[in-house]
Short mmCIF file of N, CA and C in Angstrom, two decimals:
data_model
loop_
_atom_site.label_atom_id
_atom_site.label_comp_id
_atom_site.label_asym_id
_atom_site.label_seq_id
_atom_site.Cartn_x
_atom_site.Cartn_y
_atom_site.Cartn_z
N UNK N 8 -7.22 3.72 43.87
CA UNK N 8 -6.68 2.96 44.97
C UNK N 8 -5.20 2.70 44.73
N UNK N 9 -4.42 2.09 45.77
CA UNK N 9 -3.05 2.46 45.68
C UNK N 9 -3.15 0.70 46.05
N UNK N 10 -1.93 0.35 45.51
CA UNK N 10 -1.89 -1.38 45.46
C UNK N 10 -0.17 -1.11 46.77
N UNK N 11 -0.62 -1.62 47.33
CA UNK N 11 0.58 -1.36 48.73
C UNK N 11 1.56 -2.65 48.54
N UNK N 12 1.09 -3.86 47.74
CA UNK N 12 1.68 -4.59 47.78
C UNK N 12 2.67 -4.23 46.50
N UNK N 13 2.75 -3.54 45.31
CA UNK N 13 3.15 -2.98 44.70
C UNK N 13 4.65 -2.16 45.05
N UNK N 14 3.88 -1.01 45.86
CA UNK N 14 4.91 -0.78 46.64
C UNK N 14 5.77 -1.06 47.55
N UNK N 15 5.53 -1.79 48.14
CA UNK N 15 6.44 -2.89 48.68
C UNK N 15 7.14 -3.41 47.90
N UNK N 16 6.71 -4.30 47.10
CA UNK N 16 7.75 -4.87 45.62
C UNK N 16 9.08 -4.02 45.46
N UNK N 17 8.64 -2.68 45.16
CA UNK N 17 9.10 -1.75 44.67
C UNK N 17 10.50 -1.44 45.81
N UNK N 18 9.90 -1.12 47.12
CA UNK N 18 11.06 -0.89 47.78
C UNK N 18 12.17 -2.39 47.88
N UNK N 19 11.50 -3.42 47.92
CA UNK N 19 12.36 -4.56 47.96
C UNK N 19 13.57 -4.56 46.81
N UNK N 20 12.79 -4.14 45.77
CA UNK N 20 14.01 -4.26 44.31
C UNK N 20 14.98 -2.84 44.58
N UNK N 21 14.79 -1.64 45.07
CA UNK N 21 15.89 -0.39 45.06
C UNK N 21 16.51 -1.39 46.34
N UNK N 22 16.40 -1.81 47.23
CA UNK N 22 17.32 -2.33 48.22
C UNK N 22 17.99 -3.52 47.81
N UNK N 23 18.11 -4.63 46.87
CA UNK N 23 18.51 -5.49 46.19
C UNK N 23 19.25 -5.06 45.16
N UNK N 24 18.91 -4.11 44.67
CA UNK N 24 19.93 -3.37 43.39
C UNK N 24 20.74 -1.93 43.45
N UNK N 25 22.06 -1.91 43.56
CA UNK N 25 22.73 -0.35 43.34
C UNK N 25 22.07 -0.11 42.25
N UNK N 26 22.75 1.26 42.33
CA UNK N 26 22.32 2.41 41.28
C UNK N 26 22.60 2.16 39.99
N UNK N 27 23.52 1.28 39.74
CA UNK N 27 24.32 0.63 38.11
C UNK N 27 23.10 -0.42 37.92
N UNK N 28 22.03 -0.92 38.76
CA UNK N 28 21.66 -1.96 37.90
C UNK N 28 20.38 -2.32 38.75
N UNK N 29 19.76 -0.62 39.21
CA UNK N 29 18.50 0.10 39.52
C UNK N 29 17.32 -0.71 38.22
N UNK N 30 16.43 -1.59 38.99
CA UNK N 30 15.36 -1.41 37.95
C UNK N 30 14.02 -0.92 39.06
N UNK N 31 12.62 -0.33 38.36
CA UNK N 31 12.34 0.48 38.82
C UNK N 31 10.53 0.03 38.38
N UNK N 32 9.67 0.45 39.39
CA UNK N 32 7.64 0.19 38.64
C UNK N 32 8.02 1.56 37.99
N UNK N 33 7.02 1.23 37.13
CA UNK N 33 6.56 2.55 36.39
C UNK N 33 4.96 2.28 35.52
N UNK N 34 4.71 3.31 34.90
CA UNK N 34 3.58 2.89 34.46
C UNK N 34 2.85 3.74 33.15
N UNK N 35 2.15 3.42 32.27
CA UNK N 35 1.46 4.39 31.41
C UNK N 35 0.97 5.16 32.25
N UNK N 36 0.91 6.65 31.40
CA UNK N 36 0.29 7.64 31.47
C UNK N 36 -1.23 7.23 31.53
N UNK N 37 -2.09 7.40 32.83
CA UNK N 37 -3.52 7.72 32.69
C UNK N 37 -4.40 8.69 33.64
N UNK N 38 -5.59 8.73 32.86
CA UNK N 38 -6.61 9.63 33.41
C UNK N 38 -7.33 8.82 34.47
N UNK N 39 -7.63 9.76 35.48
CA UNK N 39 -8.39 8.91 36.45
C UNK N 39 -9.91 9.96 36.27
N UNK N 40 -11.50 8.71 36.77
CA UNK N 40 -12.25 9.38 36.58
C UNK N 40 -13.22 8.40 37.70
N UNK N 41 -14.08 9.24 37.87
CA UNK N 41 -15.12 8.62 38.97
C UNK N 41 -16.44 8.44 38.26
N UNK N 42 -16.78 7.07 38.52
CA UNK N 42 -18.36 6.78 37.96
C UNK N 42 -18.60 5.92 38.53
N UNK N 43 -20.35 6.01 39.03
CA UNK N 43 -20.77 5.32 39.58
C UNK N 43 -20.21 4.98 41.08
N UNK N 44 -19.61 6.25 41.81
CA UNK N 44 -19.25 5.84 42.75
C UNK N 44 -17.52 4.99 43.40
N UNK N 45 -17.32 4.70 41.59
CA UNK N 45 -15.93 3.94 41.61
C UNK N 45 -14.58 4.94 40.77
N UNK N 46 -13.68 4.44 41.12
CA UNK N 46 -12.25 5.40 40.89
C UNK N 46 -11.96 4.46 39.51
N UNK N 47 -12.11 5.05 38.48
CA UNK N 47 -11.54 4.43 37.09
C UNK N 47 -10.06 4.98 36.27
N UNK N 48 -9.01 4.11 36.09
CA UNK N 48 -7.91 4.24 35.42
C UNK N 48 -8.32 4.04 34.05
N UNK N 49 -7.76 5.05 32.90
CA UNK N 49 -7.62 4.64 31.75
C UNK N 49 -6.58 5.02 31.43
N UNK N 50 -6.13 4.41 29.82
CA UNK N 50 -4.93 5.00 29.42
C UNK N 50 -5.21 6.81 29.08
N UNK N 51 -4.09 7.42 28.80
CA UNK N 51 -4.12 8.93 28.42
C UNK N 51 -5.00 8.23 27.17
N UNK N 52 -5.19 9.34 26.59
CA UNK N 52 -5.80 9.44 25.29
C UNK N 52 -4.71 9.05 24.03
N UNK N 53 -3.92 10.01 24.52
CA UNK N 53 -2.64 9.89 23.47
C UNK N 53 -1.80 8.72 23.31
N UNK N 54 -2.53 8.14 24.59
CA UNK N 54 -1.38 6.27 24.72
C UNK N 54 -2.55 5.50 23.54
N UNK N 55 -4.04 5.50 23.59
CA UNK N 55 -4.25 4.64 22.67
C UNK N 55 -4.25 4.83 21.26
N UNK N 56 -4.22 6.53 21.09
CA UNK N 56 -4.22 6.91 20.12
C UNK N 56 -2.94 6.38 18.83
N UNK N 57 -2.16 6.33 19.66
CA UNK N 57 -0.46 5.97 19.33
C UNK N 57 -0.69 4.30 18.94
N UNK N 58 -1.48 3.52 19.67
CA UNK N 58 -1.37 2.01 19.16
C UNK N 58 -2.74 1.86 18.58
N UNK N 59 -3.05 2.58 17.14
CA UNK N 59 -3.42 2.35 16.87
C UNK N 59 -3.87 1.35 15.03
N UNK N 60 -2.78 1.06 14.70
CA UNK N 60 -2.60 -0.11 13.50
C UNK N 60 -2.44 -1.59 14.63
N UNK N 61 -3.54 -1.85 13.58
CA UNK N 61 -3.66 -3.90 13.67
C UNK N 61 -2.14 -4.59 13.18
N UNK N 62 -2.33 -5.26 13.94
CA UNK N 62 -1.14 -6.44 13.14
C UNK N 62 -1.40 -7.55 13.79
N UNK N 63 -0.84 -8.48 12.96
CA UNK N 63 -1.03 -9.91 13.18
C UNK N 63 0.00 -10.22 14.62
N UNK N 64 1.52 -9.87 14.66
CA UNK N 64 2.18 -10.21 15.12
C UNK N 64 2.52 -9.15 16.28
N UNK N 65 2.50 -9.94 17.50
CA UNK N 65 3.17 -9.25 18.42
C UNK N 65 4.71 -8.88 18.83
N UNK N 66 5.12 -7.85 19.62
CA UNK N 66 7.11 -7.67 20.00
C UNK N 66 7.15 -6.98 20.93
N UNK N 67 7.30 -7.27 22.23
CA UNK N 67 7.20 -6.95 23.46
C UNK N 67 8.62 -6.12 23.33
N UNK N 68 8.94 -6.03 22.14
CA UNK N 68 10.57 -5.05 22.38
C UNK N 68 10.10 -3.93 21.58
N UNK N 69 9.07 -3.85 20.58
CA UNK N 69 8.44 -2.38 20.64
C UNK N 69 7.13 -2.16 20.76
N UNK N 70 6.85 -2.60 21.75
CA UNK N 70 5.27 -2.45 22.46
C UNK N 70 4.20 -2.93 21.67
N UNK N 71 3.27 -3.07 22.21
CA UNK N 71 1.95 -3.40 21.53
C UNK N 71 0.65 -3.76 22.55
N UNK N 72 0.02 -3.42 22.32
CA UNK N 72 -1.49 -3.28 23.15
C UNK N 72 -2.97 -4.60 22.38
N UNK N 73 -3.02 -5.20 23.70
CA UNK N 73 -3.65 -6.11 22.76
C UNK N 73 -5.03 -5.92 23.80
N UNK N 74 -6.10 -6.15 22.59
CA UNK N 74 -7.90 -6.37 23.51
C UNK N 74 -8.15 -7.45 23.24
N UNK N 75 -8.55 -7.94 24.07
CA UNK N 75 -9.04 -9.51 24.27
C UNK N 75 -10.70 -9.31 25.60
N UNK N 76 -11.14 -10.09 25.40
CA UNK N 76 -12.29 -10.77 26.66
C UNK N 76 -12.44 -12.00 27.14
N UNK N 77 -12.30 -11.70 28.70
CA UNK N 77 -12.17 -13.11 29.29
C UNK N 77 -13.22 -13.41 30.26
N UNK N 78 -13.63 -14.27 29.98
CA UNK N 78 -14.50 -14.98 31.10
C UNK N 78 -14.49 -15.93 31.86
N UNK N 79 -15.47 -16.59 33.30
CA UNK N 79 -14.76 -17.63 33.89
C UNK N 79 -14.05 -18.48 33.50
N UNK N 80 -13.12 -19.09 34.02
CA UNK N 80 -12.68 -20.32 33.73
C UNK N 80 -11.69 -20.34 32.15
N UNK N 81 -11.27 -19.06 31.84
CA UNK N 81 -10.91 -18.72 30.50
C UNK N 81 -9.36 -18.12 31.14
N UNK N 82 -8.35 -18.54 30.19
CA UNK N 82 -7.11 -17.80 30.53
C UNK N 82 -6.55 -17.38 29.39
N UNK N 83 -5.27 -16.49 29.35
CA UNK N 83 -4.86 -15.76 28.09
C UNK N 83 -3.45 -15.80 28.76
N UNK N 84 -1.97 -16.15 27.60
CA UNK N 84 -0.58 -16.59 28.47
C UNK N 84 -0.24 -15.83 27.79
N UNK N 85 0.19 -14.70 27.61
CA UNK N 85 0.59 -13.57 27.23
C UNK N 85 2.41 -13.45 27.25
N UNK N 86 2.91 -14.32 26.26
CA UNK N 86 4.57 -14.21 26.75
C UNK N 86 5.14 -14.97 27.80
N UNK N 87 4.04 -15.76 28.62
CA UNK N 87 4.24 -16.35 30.01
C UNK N 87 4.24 -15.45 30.82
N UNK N 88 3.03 -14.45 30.96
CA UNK N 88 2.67 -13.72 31.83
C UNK N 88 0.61 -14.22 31.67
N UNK N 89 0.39 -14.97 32.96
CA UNK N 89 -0.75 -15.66 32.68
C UNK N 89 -1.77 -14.54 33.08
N UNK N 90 -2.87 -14.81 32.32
CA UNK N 90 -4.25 -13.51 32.97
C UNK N 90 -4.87 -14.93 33.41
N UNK N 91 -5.99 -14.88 34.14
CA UNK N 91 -7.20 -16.02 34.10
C UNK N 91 -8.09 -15.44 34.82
N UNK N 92 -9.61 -15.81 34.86
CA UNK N 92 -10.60 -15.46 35.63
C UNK N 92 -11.58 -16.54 36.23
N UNK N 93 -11.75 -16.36 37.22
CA UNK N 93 -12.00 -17.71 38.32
C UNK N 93 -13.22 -16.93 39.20
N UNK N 94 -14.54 -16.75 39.19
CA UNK N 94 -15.36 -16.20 40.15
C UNK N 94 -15.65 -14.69 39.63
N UNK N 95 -15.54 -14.57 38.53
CA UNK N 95 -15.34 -12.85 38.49
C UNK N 95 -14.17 -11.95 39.14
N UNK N 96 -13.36 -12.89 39.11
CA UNK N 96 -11.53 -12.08 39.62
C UNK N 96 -11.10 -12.24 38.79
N UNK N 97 -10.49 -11.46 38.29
CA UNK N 97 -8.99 -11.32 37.47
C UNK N 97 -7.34 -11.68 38.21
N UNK N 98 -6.90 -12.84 37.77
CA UNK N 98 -5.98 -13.13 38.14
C UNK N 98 -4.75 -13.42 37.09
N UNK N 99 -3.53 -12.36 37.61
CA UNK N 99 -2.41 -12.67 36.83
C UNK N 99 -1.29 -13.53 37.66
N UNK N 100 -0.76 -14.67 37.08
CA UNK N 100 0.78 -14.86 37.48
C UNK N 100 1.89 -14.31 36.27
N UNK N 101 2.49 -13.77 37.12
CA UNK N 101 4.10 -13.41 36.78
C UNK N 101 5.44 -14.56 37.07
N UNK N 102 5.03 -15.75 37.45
CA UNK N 102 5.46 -16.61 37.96
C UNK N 102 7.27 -16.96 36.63
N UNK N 103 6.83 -17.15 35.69
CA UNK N 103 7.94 -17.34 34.35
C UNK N 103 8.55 -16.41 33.71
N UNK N 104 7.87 -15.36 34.70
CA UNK N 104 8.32 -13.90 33.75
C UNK N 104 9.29 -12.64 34.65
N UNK N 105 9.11 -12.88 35.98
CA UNK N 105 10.05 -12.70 36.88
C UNK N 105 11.17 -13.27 37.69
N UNK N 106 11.85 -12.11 38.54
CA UNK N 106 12.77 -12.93 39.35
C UNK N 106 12.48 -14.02 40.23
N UNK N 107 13.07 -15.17 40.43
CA UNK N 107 13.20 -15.99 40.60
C UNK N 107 13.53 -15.79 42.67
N UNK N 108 12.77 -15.25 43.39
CA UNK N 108 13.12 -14.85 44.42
C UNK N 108 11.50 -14.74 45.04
N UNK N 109 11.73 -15.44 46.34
CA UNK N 109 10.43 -15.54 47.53
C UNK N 109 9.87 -14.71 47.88
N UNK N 110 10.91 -13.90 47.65
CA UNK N 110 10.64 -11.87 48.38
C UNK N 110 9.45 -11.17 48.01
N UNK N 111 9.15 -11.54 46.60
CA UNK N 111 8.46 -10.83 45.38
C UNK N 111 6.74 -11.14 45.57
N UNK N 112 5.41 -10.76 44.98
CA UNK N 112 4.86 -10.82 44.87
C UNK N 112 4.84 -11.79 43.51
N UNK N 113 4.17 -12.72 43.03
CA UNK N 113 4.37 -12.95 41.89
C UNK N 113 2.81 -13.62 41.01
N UNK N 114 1.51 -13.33 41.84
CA UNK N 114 0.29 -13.37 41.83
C UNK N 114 -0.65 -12.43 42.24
N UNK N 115 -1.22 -11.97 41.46
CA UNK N 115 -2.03 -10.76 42.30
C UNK N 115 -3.64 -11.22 41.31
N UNK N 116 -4.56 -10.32 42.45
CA UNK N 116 -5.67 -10.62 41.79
C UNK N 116 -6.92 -8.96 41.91
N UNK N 117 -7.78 -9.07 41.52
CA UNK N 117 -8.67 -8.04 41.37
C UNK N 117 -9.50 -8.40 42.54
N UNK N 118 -10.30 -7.03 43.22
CA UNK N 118 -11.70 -7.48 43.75
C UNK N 118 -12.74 -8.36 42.62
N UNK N 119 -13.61 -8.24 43.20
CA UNK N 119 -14.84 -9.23 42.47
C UNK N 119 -14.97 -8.02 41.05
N UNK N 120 -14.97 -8.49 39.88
CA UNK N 120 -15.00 -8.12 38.60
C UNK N 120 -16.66 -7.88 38.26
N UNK N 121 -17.32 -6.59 38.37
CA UNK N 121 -18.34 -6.35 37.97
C UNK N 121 -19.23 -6.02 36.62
N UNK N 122 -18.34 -4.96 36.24
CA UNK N 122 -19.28 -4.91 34.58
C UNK N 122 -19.04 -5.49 33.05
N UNK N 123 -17.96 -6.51 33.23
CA UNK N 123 -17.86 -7.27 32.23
C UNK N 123 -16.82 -8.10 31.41
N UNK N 124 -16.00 -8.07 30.50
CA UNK N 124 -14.75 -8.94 30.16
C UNK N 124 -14.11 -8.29 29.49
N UNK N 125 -13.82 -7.26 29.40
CA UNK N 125 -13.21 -6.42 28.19
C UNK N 125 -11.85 -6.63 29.39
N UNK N 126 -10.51 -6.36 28.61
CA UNK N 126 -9.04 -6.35 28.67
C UNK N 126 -8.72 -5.68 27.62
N UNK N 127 -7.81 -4.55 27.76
CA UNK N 127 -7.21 -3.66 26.78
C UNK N 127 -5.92 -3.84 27.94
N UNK N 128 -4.85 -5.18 26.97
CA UNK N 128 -3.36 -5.01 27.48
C UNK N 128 -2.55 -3.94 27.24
N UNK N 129 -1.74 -3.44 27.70
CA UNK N 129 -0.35 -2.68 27.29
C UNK N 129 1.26 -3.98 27.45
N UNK N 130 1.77 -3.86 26.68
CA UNK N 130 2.43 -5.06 26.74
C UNK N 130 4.04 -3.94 25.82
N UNK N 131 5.44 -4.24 27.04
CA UNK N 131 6.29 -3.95 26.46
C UNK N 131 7.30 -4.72 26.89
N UNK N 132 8.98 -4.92 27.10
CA UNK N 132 9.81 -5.33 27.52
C UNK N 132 9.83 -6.04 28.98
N UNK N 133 8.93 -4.82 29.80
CA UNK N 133 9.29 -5.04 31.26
C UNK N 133 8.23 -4.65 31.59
N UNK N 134 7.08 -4.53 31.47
CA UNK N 134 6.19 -4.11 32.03
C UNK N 134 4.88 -4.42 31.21
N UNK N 135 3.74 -4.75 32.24
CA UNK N 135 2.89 -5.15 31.81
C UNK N 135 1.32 -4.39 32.59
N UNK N 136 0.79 -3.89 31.46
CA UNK N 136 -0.75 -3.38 32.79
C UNK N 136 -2.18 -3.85 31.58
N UNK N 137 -2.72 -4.23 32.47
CA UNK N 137 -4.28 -4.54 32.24
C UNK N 137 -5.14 -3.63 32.46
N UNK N 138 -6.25 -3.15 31.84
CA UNK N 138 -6.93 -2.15 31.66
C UNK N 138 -8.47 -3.08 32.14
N UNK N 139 -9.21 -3.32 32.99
CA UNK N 139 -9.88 -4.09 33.15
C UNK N 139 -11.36 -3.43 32.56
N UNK N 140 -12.17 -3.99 32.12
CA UNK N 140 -13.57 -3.14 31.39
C UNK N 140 -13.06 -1.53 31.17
N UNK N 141 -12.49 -1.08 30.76
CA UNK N 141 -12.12 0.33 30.52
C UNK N 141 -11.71 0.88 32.36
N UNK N 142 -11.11 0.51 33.03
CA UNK N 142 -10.65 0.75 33.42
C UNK N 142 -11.28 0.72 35.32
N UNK N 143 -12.24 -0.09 35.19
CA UNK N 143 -13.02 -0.28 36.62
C UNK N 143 -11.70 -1.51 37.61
N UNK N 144 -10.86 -1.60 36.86
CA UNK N 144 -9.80 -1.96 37.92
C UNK N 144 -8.23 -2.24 36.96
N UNK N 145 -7.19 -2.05 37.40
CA UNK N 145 -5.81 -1.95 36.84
C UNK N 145 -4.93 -2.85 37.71
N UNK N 146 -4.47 -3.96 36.73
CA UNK N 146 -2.89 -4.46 37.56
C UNK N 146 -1.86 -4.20 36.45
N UNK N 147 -1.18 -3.77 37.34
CA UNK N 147 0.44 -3.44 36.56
C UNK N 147 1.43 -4.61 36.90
N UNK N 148 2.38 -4.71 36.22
CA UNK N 148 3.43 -5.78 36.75
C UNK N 148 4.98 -5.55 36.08
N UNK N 149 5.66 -5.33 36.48
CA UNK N 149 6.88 -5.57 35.96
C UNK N 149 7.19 -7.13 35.91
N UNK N 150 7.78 -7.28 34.38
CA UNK N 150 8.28 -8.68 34.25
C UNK N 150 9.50 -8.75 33.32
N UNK N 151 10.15 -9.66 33.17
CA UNK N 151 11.56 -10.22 32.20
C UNK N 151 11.55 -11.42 31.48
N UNK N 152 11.83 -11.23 30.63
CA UNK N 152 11.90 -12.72 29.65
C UNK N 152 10.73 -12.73 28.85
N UNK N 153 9.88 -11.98 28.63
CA UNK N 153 8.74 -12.24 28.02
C UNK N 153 9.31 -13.00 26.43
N UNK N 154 8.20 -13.72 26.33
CA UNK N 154 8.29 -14.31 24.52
C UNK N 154 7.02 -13.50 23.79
N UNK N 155 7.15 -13.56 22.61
CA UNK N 155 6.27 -13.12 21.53
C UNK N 155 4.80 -14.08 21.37
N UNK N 156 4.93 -15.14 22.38
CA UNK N 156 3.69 -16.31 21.66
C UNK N 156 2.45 -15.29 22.79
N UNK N 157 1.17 -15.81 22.05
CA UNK N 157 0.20 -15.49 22.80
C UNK N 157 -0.35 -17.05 22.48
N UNK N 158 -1.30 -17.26 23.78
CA UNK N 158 -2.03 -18.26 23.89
C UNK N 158 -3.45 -18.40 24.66
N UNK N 159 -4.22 -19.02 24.14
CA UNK N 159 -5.65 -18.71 24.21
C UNK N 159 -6.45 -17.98 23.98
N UNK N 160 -7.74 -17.90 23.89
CA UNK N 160 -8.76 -16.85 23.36
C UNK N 160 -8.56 -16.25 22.02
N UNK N 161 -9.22 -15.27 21.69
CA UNK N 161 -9.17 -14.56 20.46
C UNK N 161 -9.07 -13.29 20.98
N UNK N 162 -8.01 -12.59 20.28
CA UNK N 162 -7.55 -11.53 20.44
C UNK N 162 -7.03 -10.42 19.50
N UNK N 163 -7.40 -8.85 19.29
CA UNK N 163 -6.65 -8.13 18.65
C UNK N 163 -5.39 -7.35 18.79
N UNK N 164 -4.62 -7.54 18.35
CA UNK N 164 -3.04 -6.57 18.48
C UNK N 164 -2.74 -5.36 17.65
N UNK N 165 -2.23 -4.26 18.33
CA UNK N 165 -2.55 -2.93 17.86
C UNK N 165 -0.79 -2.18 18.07
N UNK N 166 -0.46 -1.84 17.27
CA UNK N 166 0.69 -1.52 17.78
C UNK N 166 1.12 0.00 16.72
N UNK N 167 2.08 0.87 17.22
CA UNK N 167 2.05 2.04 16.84
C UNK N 167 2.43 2.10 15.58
N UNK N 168 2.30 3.27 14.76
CA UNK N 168 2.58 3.70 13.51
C UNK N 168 4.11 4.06 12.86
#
């Protein structure tokens, strides 16, 4: 599925910014696959393959991929980029982590969340995507300012070699 509100975002920021100071969506490399009737995003192979050493500490300035599981009423503040789940939705704000402008999207949420709590983050400078149960739904987000703290839940951090 194609997130339209996304694209929209997208055209709003090339019309707000010349070419000197162009920022732009983008996204990991993934495979798309059909099961059960549903369109599934995962990362390439070679994206998880690459983050694969543990570490204690996270650095959104050289990437790192974190798995965590969330359930109702449970949230995870990722840099001040919030996840939470409320009804079986997945809901992120970007609210502290973006521009500061009405224009923007700065909440988005999932359909109804069916097979379970798994989150496999991708987490870098400017960009952020959620991998929802292996991939039965994806939000991406561009964001700025991220910090290094994580908060809530228990979580592993995986970052490249």
């Amino acid at each position: 599925s194609i997130n339209v509100d996304a694209i929209e975002d997208y055209k709003k920021m090339q019309e707000r910014y010349d070419e000197n100071k162009r920022i732009g969506m983008m996204c990991i490399p993934r495979v798309v696959d059909i099961r059960n009737n549903h369109i599934y995003f995962s990362p390439h192979p070679n994206i998880r393959k690459a983050f694969s050493k543990k570490s204690g500490k996270p650095s959104h300035k050289s990437g790192y991929m974190l798995k965590t599981a969330i359930n109702n009423g449970e949230s995870i503040n990722v840099g001040g980029y919030i996840i939470r789940r409320e009804d079986d939705i997945i809901i992120t704000d970007r609210t502290a982590v973006f521009i500061n402008d009405k224009n923007y999207r700065l909440i988005t949420k999932t359909p109804v969340v069916k097979e379970g709590n798994r989150l496999e983050i991708y987490v870098d400078s400017n960009l952020i995507e959620i991998y929802i149960n292996d991939g039965e739904y994806v939000l991406s987000s561009v964001v700025y300012g991220l910090s290094d703290i994580i908060e809530g839940g228990e979580y592993e951090i995986f970052v490249t070699e």
